[in-house]
XYZ file of C-alpha atoms in Angstrom:
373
model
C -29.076 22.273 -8.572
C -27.965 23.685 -11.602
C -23.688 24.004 -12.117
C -23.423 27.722 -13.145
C -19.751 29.765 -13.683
C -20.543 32.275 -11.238
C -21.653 29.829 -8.569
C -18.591 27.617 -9.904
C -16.561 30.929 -8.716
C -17.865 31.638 -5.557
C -17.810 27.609 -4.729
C -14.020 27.797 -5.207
C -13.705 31.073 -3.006
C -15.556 28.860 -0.282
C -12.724 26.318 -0.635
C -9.963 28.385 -0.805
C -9.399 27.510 -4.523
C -7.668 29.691 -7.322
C -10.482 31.863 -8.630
C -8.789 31.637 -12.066
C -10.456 28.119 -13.104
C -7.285 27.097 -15.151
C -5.464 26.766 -12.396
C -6.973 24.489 -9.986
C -6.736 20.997 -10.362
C -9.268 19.964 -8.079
C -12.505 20.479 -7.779
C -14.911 19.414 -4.940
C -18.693 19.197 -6.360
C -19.879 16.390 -4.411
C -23.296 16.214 -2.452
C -24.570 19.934 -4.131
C -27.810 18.080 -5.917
C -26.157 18.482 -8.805
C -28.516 17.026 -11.858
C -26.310 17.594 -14.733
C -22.600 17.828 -15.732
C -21.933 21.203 -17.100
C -19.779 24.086 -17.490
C -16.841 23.257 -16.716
C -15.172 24.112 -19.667
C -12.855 26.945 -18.317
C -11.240 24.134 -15.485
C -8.861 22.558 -18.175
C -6.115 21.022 -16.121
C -8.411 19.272 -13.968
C -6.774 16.097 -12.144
C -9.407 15.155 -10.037
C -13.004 15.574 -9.541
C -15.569 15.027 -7.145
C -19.198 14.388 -8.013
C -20.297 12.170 -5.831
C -23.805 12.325 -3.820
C -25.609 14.144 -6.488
C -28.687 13.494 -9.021
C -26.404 13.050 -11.858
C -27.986 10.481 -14.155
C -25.646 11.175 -17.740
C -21.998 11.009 -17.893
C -21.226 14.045 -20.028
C -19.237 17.281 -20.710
C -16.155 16.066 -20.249
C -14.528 15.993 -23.046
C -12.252 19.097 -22.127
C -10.355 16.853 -19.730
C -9.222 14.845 -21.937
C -5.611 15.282 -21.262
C -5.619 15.991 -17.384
C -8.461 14.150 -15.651
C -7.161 11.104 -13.375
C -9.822 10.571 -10.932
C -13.432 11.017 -11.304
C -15.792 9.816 -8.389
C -19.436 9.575 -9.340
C -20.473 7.337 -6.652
C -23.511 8.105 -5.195
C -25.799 9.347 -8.252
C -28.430 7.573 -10.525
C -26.474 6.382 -13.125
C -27.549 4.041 -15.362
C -25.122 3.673 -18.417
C -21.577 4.071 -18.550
C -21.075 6.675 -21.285
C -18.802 9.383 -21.575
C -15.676 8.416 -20.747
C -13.764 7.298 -23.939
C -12.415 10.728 -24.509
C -10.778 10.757 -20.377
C -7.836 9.350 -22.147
C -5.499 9.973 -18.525
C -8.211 8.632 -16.452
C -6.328 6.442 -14.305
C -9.350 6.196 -11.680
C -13.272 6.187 -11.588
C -15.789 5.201 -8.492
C -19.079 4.738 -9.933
C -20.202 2.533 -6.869
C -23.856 2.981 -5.378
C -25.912 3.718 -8.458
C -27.794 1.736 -10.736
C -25.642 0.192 -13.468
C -27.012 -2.698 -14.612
C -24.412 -3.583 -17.774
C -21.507 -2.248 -18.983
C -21.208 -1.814 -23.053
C -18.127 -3.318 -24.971
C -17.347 0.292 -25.430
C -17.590 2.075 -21.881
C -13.924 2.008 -21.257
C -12.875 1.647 -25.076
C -9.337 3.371 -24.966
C -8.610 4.070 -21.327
C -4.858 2.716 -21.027
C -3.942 4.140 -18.123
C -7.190 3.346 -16.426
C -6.163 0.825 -13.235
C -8.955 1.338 -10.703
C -12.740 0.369 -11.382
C -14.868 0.796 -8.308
C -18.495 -0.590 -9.187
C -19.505 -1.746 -5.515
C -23.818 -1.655 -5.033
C -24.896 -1.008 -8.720
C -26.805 -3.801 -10.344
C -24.978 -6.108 -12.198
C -25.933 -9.409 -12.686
C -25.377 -11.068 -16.564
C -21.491 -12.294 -17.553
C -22.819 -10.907 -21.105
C -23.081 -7.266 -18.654
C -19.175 -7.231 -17.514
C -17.619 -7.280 -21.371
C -16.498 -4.072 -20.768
C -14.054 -4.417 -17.681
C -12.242 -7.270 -20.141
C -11.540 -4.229 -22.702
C -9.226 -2.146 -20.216
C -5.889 -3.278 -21.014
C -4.397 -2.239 -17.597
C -7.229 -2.695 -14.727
C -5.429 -3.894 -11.913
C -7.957 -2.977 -8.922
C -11.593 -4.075 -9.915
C -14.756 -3.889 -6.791
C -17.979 -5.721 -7.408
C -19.095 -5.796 -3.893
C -22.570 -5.883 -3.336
C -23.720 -6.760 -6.974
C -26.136 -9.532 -8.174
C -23.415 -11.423 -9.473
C -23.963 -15.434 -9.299
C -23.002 -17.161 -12.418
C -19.229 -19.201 -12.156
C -18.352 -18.634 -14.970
C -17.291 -15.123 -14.568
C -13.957 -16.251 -13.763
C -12.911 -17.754 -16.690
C -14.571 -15.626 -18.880
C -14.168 -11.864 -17.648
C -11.777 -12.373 -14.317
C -9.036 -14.774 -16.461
C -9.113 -12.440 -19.581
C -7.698 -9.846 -17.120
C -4.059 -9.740 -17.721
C -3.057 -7.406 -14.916
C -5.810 -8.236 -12.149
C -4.040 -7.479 -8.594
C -6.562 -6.208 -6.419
C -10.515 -7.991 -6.915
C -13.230 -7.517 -4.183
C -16.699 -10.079 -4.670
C -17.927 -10.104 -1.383
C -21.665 -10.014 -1.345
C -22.337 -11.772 -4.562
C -23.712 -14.978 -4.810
C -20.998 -16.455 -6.791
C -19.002 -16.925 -3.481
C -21.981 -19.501 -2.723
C -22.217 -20.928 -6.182
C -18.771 -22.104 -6.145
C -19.308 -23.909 -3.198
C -22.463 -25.282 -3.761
C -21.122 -27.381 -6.765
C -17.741 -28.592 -4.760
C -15.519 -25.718 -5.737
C -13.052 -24.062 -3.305
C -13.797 -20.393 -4.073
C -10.484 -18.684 -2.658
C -7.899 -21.881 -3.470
C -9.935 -21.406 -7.115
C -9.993 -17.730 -7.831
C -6.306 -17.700 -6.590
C -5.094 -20.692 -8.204
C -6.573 -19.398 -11.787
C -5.561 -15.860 -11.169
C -1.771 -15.407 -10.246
C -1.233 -11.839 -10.246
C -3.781 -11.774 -7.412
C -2.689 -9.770 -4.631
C -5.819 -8.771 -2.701
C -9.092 -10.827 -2.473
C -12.369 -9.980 -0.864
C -10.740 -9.198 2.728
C -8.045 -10.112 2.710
C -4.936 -10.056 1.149
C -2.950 -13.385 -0.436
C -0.045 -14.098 1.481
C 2.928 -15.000 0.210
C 2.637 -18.884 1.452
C -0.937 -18.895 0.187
C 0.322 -17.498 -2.814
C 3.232 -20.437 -2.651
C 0.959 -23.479 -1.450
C -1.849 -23.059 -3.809
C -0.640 -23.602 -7.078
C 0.579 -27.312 -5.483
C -2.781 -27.283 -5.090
C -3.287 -26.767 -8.476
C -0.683 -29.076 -10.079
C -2.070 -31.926 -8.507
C -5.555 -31.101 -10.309
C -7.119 -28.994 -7.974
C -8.440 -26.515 -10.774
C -9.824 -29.250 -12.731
C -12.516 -28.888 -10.073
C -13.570 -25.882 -11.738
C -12.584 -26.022 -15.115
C -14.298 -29.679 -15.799
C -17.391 -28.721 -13.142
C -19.421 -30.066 -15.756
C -18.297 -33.674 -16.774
C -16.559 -34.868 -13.565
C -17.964 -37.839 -11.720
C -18.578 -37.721 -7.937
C -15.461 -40.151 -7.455
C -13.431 -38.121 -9.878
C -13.650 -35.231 -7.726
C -13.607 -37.016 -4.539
C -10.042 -37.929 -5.489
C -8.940 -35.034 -7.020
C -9.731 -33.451 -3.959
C -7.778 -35.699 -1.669
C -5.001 -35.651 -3.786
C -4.649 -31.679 -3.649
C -5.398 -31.327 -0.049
C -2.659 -33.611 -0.066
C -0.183 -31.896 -2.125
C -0.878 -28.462 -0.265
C -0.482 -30.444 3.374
C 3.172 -31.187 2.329
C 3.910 -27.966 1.098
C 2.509 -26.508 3.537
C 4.670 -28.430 6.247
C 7.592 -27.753 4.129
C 6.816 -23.730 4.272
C 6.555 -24.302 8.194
C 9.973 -26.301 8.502
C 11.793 -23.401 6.158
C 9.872 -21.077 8.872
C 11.445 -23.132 11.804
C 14.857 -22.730 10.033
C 15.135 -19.428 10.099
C 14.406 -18.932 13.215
C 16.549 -21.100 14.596
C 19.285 -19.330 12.424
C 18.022 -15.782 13.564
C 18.204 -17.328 17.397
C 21.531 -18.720 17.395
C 22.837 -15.395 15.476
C 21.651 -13.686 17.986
C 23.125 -15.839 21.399
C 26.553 -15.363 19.204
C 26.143 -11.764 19.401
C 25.615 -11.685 22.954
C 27.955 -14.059 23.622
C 30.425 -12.147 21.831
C 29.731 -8.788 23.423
C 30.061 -10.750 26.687
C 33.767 -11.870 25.639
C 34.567 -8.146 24.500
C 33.691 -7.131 28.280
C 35.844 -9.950 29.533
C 32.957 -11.572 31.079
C 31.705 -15.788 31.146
C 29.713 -16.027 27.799
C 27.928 -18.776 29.144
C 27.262 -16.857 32.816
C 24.234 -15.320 31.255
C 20.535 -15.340 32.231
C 19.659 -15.708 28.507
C 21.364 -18.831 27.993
C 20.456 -20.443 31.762
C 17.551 -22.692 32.217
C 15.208 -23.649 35.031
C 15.195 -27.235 36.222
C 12.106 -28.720 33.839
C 12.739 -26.578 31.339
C 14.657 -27.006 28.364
C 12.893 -29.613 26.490
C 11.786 -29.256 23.239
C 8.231 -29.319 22.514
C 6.811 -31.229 20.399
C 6.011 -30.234 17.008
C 2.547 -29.409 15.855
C 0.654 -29.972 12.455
C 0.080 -27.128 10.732
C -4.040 -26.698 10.767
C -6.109 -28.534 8.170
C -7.031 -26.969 4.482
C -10.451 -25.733 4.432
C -12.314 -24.002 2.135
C -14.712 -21.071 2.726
C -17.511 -22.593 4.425
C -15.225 -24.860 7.124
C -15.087 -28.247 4.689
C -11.518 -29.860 5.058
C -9.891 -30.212 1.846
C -8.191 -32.693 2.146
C -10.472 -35.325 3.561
C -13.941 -33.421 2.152
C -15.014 -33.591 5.829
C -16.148 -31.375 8.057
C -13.395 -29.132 10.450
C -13.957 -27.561 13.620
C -11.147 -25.266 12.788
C -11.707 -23.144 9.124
C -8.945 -20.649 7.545
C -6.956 -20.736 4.473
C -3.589 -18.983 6.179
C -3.728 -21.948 8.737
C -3.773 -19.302 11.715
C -3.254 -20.911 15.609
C -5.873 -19.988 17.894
C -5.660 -18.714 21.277
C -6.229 -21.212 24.229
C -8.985 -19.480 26.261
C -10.242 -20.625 29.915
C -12.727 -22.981 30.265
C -15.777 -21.631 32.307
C -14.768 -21.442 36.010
C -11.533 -21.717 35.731
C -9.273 -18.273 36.370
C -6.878 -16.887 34.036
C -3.608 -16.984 34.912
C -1.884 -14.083 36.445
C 1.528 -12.913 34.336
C 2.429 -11.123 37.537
C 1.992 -14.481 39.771
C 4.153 -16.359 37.109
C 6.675 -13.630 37.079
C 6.847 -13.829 40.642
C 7.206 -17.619 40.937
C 10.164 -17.752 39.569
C 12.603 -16.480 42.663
C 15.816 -18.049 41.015
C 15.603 -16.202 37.176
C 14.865 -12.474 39.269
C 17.490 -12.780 41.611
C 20.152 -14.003 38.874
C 18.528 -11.300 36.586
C 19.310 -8.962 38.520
C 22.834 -9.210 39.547
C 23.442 -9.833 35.927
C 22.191 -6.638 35.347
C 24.520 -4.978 37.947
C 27.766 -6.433 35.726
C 26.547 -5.892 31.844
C 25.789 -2.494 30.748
C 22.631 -3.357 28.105
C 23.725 -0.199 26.324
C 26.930 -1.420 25.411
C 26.237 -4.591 24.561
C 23.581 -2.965 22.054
């Protein structure tokens, strides 16, 4: 398919564009079997446009944009270089994902400032030596590598560390995930530890007590696992290991006790309310089915440990043995029924206890919830 003015016309008549090409900022090109970039001259205040799903190989003819371009999507095509964009100096966004990059020059994004977003998911990069150019944009804060050939460890500290303002970074389906493990390297305690404006990783975001716990993780040598792969004896990192588990265990437990805290604070705020509002109505603050409690009940359970540290592939940090349970956010699971046994009914529970329904209810008769609200 060949991009002509007069089909450029009629295209934007289909899509209910301005038929004055100066004055549309958008322009939708994508899947057309479009094999070359051209013509376009006449759309000057272009913001954003689509080209993806075509046969474009060459990144070219652009140069006209230079002012108002700030997203171009090219995913989808048969790309092979990155060329052409130097002159996009607006570009703020570019998807070049599924096609078949297999380096990117020194050069590709030489000048792009305001470029933050690099989507490069399914293309075929592989060599560190390949990724130079991401370390060259001054701003990139959301880079994707999904589903590239990627494997060597020492991307991070030579193209992911060099990036000042990394926030959002997706590897999943490289084998570098592997390779960290393989040689006794937490991968997400690692790549979160070494970057800290991580916000976003893989699929997940990092929390804000991830993003708290890790770096005691860190100052008790966890990194070192990484940074000194290389000269570290087995026994070396055997207790470096135990010794950062460690360190993230008690700051983890002190996270959970803060937690606990304000909770407690948020609960007793809120019985004061009530018990206020009951006072205002010139009722018993302490006559109230929030504040009564069933014979048995009362007692205060007893505290659990938070769940063990564990990297990616279920290895407990902190011992460097094996864990039924695997997460880095330390999530609870849900108790399910063993096999033959019934689930109990919320209804039947409800209904068991006679005493709370029939107090419930003439407490409902006397306080007006609306008011007390």
């Amino acid at each position: 398919m060949k991009i002509t003015k007069k089909w450029l016309k009629k295209l934007c008549q289909e899509q209910q564009l301005y038929s004055t090409p100066s004055c549309n900022e958008v322009l939708y090109l994508h899947f057309k079997g479009i094999e070359k970039i051209e013509n376009l001259e006449e759309y000057v205040n272009l913001a954003t446009l689509w080209l993806e799903g075509n046969a474009i190989t060459t990144i070219e003819n652009l140069d006209h944009l230079e002012k108002s371009l700030r997203c171009l999507y090219l995913q989808e095509n048969g790309i092979e270089t990155i060329s052409g964009l130097t002159s996009l100096k607006a570009l703020a966004q570019v998807n070049l994902s599924d096609n078949q990059i297999k380096s990117i020059d020194q050069d590709s994004f030489a000048g792009l400032d305001q470029l933050t977003s690099v989507q490069l998911c399914r293309n075929r990069l592989q060599d560190i030596s390949g990724l130079a150019g991401l370390v060259a944009i001054p701003n990139l804060s959301t880079l994707d590598l999904t589903g590239n050939n990627i494997a060597d460890v020492r991307v991070l500290e030579q193209v992911f560390m060099k990036m000042p303002s990394l926030k959002v970074l997706m590897l999943v389906g490289n084998e570098v995930i592997k390779s960290m493990s393989t040689i006794g390297v937490p991968y997400r305690f690692t790549m979160v530890a070494a970057l800290e404006t991580l916000t976003y990783l893989d699929d997940k975001p990092v929390f804000d007590d991830e993003r708290r716990a890790v770096p005691a993780w860190k100052a008790a040598g966890g990194l070192r696992l990484y940074l000194e792969r290389g000269t570290l004896s087995d026994d070396e990192k055997r207790q470096i290991k135990m010794a950062a588990g460690e360190a993230m265990r008690v700051e983890r437990e002190a996270i959970r006790v803060e937690k606990e805290a304000a909770h407690r604070k948020n609960m007793d705020d809120f019985e004061q309310m009530i018990r206020q509002a009951r006072i205002d109505k010139g009722l018993d603050p302490d006559d109230c089915p929030l504040f009564r409690k069933t014979a048995g009940a009362g007692e205060e359970e007893a505290d659990e440990d938070m769940p063990g540290l564990e990297d990616e592939e279920g290895e407990d940090v902190e011992t460097g043995e094996e864990s039924a349970a695997a997460g880095v956010e330390g999530e609870g699971e849900t108790d399910e029924p063993e096999d033959g046994e019934a689930s109990p009914d919320p209804a039947e529970a409800v209904q068991g206890d006679s005493t709370f329904l029939t107090t419930a209810e003439d407490e409902a008769s006397e306080v007006d919830v609306d008011e007390v609200d």
